[in-house]
Tab-separated table of C-alpha atoms in Angstrom:
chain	number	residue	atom	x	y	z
A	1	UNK	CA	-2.970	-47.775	-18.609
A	2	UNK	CA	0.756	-48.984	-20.031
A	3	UNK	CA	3.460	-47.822	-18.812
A	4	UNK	CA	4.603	-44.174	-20.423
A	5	UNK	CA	0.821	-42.902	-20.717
A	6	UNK	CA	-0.305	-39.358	-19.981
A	7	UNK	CA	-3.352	-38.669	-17.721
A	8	UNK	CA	-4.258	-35.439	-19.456
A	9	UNK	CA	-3.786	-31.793	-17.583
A	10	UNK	CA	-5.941	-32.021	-14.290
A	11	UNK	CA	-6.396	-30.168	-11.262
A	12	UNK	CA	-4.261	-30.520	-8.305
A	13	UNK	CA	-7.359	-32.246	-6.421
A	14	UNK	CA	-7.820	-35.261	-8.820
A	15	UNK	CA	-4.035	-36.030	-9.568
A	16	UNK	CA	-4.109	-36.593	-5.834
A	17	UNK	CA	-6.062	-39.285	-6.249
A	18	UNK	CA	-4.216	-40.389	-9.478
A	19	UNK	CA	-0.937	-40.762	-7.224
A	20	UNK	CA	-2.358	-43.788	-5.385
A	21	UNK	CA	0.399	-46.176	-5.747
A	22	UNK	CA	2.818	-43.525	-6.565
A	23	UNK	CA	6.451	-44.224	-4.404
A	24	UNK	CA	9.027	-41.744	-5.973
A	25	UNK	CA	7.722	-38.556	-7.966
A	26	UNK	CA	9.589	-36.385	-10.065
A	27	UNK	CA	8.039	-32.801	-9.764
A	28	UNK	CA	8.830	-30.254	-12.877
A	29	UNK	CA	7.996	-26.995	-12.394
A	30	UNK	CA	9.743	-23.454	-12.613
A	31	UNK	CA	11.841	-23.112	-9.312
A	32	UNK	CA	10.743	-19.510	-8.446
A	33	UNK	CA	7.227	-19.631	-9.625
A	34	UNK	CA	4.788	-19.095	-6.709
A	35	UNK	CA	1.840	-20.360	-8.524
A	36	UNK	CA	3.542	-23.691	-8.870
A	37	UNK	CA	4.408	-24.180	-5.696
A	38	UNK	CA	1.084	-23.172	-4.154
A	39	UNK	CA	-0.200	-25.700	-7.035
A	40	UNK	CA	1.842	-28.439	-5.383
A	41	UNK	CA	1.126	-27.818	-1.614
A	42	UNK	CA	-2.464	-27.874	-2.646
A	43	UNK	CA	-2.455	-30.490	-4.873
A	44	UNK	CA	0.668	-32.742	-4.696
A	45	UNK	CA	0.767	-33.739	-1.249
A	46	UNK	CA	-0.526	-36.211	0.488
A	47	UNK	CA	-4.098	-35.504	1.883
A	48	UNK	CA	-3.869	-33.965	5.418
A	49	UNK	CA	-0.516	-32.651	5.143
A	50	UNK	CA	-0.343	-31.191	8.598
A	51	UNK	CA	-0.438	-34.874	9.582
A	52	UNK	CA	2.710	-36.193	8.260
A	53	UNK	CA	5.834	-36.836	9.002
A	54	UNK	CA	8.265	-34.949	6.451
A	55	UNK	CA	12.267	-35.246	5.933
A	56	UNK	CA	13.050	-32.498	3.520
A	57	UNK	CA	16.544	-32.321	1.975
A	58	UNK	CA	17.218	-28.734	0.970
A	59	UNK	CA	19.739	-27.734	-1.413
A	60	UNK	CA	18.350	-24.453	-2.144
A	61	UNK	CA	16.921	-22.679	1.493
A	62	UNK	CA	17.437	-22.949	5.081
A	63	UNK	CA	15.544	-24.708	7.701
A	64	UNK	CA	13.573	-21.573	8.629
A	65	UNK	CA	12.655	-20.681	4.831
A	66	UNK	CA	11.703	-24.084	4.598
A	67	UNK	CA	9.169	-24.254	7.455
A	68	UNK	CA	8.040	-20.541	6.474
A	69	UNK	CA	7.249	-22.207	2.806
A	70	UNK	CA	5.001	-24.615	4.316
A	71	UNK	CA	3.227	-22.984	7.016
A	72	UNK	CA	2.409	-20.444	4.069
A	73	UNK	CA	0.768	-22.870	2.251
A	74	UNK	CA	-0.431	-25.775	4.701
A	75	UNK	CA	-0.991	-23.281	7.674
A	76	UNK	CA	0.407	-25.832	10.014
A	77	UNK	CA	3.999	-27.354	10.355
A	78	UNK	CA	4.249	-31.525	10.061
A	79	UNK	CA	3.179	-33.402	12.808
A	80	UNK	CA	7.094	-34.199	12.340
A	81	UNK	CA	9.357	-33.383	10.469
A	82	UNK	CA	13.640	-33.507	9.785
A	83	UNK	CA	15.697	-30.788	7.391
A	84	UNK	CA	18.541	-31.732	6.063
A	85	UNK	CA	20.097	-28.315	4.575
A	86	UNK	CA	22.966	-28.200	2.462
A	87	UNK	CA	22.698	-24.183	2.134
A	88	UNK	CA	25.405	-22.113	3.101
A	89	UNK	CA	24.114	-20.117	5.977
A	90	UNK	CA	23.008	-23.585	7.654
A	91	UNK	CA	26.518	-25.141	6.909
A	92	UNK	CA	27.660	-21.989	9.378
A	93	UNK	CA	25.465	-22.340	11.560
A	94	UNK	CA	26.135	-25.719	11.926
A	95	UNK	CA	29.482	-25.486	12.312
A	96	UNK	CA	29.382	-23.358	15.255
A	97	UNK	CA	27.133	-25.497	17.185
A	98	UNK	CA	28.990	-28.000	17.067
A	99	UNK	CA	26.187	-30.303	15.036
A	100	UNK	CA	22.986	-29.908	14.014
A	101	UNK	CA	20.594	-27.301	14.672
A	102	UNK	CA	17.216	-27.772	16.592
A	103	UNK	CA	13.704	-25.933	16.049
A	104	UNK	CA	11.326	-27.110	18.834
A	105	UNK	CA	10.176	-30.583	18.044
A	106	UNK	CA	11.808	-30.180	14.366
A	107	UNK	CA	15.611	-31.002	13.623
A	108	UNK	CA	17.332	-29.386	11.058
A	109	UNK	CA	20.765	-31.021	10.035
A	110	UNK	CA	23.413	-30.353	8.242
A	111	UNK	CA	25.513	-32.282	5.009
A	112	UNK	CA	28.703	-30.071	5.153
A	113	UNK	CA	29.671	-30.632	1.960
A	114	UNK	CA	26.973	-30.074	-0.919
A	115	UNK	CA	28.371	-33.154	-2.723
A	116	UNK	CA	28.948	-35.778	-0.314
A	117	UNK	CA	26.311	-38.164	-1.823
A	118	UNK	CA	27.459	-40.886	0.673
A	119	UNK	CA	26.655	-39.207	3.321
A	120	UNK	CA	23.364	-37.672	2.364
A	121	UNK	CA	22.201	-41.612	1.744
A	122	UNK	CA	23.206	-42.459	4.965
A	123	UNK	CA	21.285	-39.762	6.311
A	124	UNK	CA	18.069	-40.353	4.597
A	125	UNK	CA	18.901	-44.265	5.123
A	126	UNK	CA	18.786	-43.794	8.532
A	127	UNK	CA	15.477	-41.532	8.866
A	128	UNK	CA	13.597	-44.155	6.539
A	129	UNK	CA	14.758	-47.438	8.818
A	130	UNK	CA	13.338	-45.691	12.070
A	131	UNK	CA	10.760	-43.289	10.634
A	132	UNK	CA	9.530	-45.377	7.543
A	133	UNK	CA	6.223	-45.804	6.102
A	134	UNK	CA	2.488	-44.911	4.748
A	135	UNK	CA	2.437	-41.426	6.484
A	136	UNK	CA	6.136	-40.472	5.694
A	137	UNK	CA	7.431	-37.811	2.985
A	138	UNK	CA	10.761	-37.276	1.892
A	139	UNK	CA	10.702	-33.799	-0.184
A	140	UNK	CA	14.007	-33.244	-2.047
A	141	UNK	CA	14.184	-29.815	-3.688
A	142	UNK	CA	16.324	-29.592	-5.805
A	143	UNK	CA	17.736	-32.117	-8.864
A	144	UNK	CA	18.659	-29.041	-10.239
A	145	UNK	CA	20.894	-27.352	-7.484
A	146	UNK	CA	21.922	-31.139	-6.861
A	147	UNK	CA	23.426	-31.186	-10.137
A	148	UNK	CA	25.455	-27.853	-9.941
A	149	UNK	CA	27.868	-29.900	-7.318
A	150	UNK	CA	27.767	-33.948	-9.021
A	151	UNK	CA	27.747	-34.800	-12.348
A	152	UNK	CA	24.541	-36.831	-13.701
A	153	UNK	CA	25.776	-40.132	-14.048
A	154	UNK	CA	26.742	-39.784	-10.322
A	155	UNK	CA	23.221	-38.362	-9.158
A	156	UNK	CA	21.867	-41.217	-11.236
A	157	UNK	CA	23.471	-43.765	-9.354
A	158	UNK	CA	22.724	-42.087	-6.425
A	159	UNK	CA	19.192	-41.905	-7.068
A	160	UNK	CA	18.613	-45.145	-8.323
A	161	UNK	CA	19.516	-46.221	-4.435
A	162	UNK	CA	17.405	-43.587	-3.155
A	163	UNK	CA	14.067	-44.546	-5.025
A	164	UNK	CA	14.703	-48.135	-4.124
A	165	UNK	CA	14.936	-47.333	-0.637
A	166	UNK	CA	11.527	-44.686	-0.285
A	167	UNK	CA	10.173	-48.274	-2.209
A	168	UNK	CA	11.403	-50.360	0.546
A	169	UNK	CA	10.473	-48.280	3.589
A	170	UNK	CA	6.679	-47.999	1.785
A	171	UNK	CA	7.465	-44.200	1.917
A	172	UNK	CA	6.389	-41.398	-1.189
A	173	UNK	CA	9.125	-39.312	-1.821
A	174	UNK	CA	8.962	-36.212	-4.308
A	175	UNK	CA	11.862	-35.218	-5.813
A	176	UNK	CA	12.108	-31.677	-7.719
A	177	UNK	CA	13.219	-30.004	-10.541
A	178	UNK	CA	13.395	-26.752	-12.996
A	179	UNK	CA	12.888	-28.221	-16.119
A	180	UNK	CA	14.144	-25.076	-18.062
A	181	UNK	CA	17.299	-25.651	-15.963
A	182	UNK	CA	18.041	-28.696	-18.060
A	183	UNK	CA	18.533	-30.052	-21.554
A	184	UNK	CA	16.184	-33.111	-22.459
A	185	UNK	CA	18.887	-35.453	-22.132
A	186	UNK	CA	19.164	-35.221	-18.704
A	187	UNK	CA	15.293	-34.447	-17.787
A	188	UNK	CA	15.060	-37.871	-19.768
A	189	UNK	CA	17.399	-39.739	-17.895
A	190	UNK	CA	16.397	-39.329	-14.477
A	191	UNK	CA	12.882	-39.144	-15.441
A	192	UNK	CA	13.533	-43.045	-16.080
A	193	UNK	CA	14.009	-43.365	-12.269
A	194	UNK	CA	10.788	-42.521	-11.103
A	195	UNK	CA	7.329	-44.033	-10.865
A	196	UNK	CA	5.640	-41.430	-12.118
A	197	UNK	CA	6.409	-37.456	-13.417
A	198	UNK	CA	4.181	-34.507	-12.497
A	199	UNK	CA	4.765	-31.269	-15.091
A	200	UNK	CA	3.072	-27.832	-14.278
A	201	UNK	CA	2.446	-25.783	-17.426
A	202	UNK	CA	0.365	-23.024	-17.927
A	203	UNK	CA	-1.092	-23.260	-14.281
A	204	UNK	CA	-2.154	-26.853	-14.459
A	205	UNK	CA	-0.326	-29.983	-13.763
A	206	UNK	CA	0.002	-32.911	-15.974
A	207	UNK	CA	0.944	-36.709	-14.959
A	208	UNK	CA	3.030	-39.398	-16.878
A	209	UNK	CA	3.311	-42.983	-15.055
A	210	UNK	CA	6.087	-45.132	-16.255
């Protein structure tokens, strides 16, 4: 198959298998429908989810919404897993511990400012280098809050070093986004970045591989 070509719509079960050799994955699908997410916890992930070890940077909900998301859907929590939160409420609470915040065996952490790129790559840097590998996730929702706060040459640049480093650490990372959010432009050009794009329309997910 050359690079570009559609697999045709599928269920979630066999475009797990199609993601062998996937790294970085751009996922487009309406941000507040629950049928797409349900598709992707289902479908998207990695087989035995409740196995994994996950470092989610959130732009759009808090640690607890977060884990309540995926216990919904997976019925357990990660074997492991790190939030990074850039949300408001997490920012406070943050703030007046003194650091980050910890659940149990799960760490949530903060990026004080929404748009301090630098630092966010240091963060994830530094989770890859001593948590790196097969059985790691890195889920980053959202592209689209991302770009409320940077503009998109800047998250392109910032992505570019992102990917490369998932690549590196022989991670899968899956990076999302509200296609209606954007204009094709800019679905386009950070589409380019990744090593393959899952779409969901009309309850069924479709899968382009550069």
């Amino acid at each position: 198959m050359s690079a570009g070509d559609a697999v045709g719509n599928s269920s979630g079960e066999d475009i797990v298998m199609d993601l062998d050799g996937v790294s970085n994955l751009l996922v487009l699908a309406p941000t507040m429908s629950s049928a797409a997410r349900r598709s992707y916890y289902e479908g998207l992930l990695p087989e035995r989810p409740s196995a994994l070890e996950v470092l989610a940077v959130e732009y759009r909900r808090s640690p607890d919404q977060w884990l309540d998301e995926w216990q919904q859907y997976v019925g357990d929590r990660p074997r492991q897993c790190t939030i990074v939160s850039t949300d408001e409420t997490t920012r406070s609470a943050a703030a007046a511990s003194g650091g980050s915040v910890t659940y149990g065996p799960n760490t949530a952490a903060c990026v004080e400012n929404p748009s301090d790129l630098t630092g966010l790559g240091i963060t994830v840097s530094e989770y890859l280098s001593k948590h790196g590998g097969s059985n790691t996730v890195v889920t980053f929702d959202s592209l689209t809050a991302l770009l409320q706060y940077v503009e998109l040459q800047r998250a392109f640049r910032f992505l570019h070093v992102l990917t490369n480093r998932v690549k590196t650490a022989e991670s899968v990372a899956h990076f999302h986004m509200d296609p209606a959010a954007h204009d094709a432009r800019e679905v386009a050009t950070l589409s380019s970045l990744f090593d393959a794009v899952a779409e969901f329309e009309d309850g069924e997910w479709s899968l382009r591989r550069r």
